[in-house]
Structure formats: C-alpha cells, structure tokens
Amino acid sequence: IRKQQLIPKAHYGGRHAVTMLPGGGIGPECMGYVRDIFRYIGAPVDFEVVDIDPTMDNDDDVQYAITTIKRNGVGLKGNIETKSEAAYVTSRNVALRNELDMYAYVLHCKSFIGVPTRHKDIDIHIIRQNTEGEYAMLEHESVRGVVESMKVVTASNSERVARFAFEFAKKNGRKKVTTVHKANIMKLSDGLFLETSRRMAEEYPEIEHNDMIIDNCCMQLVAKPHQFDVMLMTNLYGSIVSNVVCGLLGGAGLLSGRNYGDHYAVFEPGTRNTGTAIAGKNIANPIAMINASIDMLEHLGHHFHAGLLRRAVNKTVNIDRVLTPDVGGSNSSSEVVDSIIGNIGKS
Ligand code: ADP
Ligand code: MG
C-alpha cells in the first residue's frame, strides 16, 4: 500500500504559508472573514493571495496559482470563474485539480443540530474521483451538429480513489462503502470503476461493500439517507450527489470539501458555488468557507487553533443559532462572524 505523503511544506518558525485563491462571487468576502478570524485567534498561517482574472483568455494566473500551491503544499480556495467564451479556455477549477493531481475529493456531510432540516443525524462521507471521468474536458464537434464528449475512466485512477475510500473508512472507523455508478448503461467506463472498487473491497473484509445505481442513489438519499456511510463515485456523480446531500443538510453555505492528491491538499466550500447573485450583500453564509479553513488548520497540524474555532462555530450555529437567511436565520454574514469571534474560547 502506498503511503499518502501529505506533508505540509513551507513551514517557517512554526508558521505555515498557504495559497489563498479567493475566486469570484462571495469568495473574496468569505476569505476576508477567514482572515479576520485567523488574526483574532492568532492562527500561525500566512496567506499568499493569488487573484485570478476570470476574463483572461490565457491561463497565466492559473499557472501561477498552481506554482504557489506546489511551493506551499496547501491551498484555501473559493470558486474561480471562467468568463471567457472561447472553447479552448477550460474551467480553471478543473485545471487546478487536474494539474495538481488531486484525485480524491472528500465531503463530510454531517447534520447541524441548529439548522432545521427534514432528516436529522445524517453522517455521510462522499469520496469523489476528482480528476477524470466526465470532467476530462475533451469535447469536440466531429461534424457540424455532432458533439462528442469523452468520459475517461482509467484503472489507475479508479484504483487510487478506491484505495483512498477504503483506507479512509478504515482509519475513521467507518463500516460500509457504497460505490455509486451507472454500469448498467456505461458498461465499460463505469464497469471498470465498479469492478475496481469490488476488487479493492476484498482487501478490506472488515468493511462492508455494496453498490448502487446513481438514479436510485439520489432517490434513496432523499428518502432514506441513514443507510449511507462512505460513498465512492466518479466525478460528475460526485458533484451531483454532493449537492443533493448538501441540500438535505441546509444548502450551499455550510459544508466544506477537501481535495487531496499524494502531494497537495486544497480546501474549499463543499458545493463549489460562486454565489455571484448574493455577493457584496452581507447575506452569504460564511460557515462553509470557515469550515474549510478549519479543515486546513487540522491538515497543517494546528489542532489547537482548529479546535478553538470549531467549538466557536458550533456554539454560533447550533446553540446561539446566529444564522444567515439561507439556513432559516435573519442574521447578516458579518453578524455570524462577530458571533464566532465572540464565542472563541467560551465553549
Ligand atoms: P454556481 O456557482 O454553480 O453558479 P450559484 O453561485 O448560483 O452556483 O449557487 C447556487 C445557489 O446556492 C444559489 O442560490 C446561491 O445563492 C446559493 N449559495 C451558494 N453559496 C452560498 C452561501 N455561502 N450562502 C448562501 N447561499 C449560497
Ligand atoms: Mg456550480
């Protein structure tokens, strides 16, 4: 078994340098909150901020961002927009994940007791293949009116992400892994993904393995979500299922997601929304980005600061219920942040 090497780099005098990519929409304001909170708690992190111009036709900014993440080992990001309509300009978010080979995405979907929802006590981990599948970005119009889009599934990446999922389940004391697929229709591509996960499951007899077709999975999730523990899937299904579960738990503004490769890790809000329509209005829910920053602190080994902040967020959301309108509250973004800062060290 290859050992994951998530060794944080750029570590000077007990402090870490981290690349910050604010992105568009609500990204910059959410990053501002993170910086305010980090300053208040004295988090030993120095941000190297890289702004990416969404209208550019070249990818110089993205390449620079990638260089800094390679140097720092760790990034915190908002959603980067790609405004150029030129077909050869591909999604910057996808390019970043692919070039850093961050093949696994982890979304921990855990209910917040302070946020009213239909289902209570959900606790699911979604593990998503993050660099290929339907996001290969290989599309072309072979003849006028006929567009082909390639879905690329490789044995090596299926194996890496399956290994990641089972190791994750083992390390975190989880009982079951469910592979989500459409192998009844996409017999070769999803078939390979499914077969690989079945073979991997044999190496982990202590962990139950089952599989489910993506359509049924979406129905089961909204009807009976408690049957799921760790879920493993290809890229596009992962994006859709992540949004389904985030919706069940209170929407786009709460959960954080983690991108991992063998060398780099990037933390971001779980649904990867830009939030253009709500930007600059002091109404965006800052919790998703703050949770991403807590994940990042934990990854860097700053458990004291991570714990301090996690307890304050828990008190604000679940006990004091200082919440933005998207989760049924009437507070502004900055009131939520002020509440968190006020709760530091009090819980
Ligand atoms: P996309 O980035 O895919 O275009 P949107 O930015 O439109 O997605 O986000 C989808 C929905 O989620 C919108 O209704 C948006 O207002 C909402 N949303 C996203 N992030 C947040 C947030 N942090 N707080 C509140 N609502 C959010
Ligand atoms: Mg989106």
mmCIF file of C-alpha atoms in Angstrom, residues 25-30 33 274-286 324-326 330-335:
data_model
loop_
_atom_site.group_PDB
_atom_site.id
_atom_site.type_symbol
_atom_site.label_atom_id
_atom_site.label_comp_id
_atom_site.label_asym_id
_atom_site.label_seq_id
_atom_site.Cartn_x
_atom_site.Cartn_y
_atom_site.Cartn_z
ATOM 1 C CA GLY A 25 -18.706 35.943 -6.256
ATOM 2 C CA ILE A 26 -18.748 35.604 -2.476
ATOM 3 C CA GLY A 27 -15.208 34.173 -2.399
ATOM 4 C CA PRO A 28 -13.399 37.432 -1.554
ATOM 5 C CA GLU A 29 -15.764 38.427 1.283
ATOM 6 C CA CYS A 30 -15.642 34.924 2.793
ATOM 7 C CA TYR A 33 -13.880 36.717 7.289
ATOM 8 C CA THR A 274 -19.660 31.035 -6.850
ATOM 9 C CA GLY A 275 -22.613 32.869 -5.294
ATOM 10 C CA THR A 276 -22.479 35.732 -7.803
ATOM 11 C CA ALA A 277 -26.080 36.818 -7.140
ATOM 12 C CA ILE A 278 -25.561 37.210 -3.395
ATOM 13 C CA ALA A 279 -22.066 38.743 -3.487
ATOM 14 C CA GLY A 280 -21.444 42.018 -1.689
ATOM 15 C CA LYS A 281 -24.796 41.975 0.136
ATOM 16 C CA ASN A 282 -23.599 40.750 3.522
ATOM 17 C CA ILE A 283 -26.003 37.778 3.305
ATOM 18 C CA ALA A 284 -23.758 34.901 2.181
ATOM 19 C CA ASN A 285 -23.358 32.165 4.734
ATOM 20 C CA PRO A 286 -19.696 32.327 5.794
ATOM 21 C CA THR A 324 -27.941 33.700 7.725
ATOM 22 C CA PRO A 325 -31.226 33.582 5.723
ATOM 23 C CA ASP A 326 -30.204 30.548 3.578
ATOM 24 C CA SER A 330 -32.117 36.532 9.909
ATOM 25 C CA ASN A 331 -28.525 37.496 10.625
ATOM 26 C CA SER A 332 -26.029 39.036 8.248
ATOM 27 C CA SER A 333 -22.744 37.386 7.298
ATOM 28 C CA SER A 334 -20.789 39.768 9.483
ATOM 29 C CA GLU A 335 -23.078 39.136 12.471
#
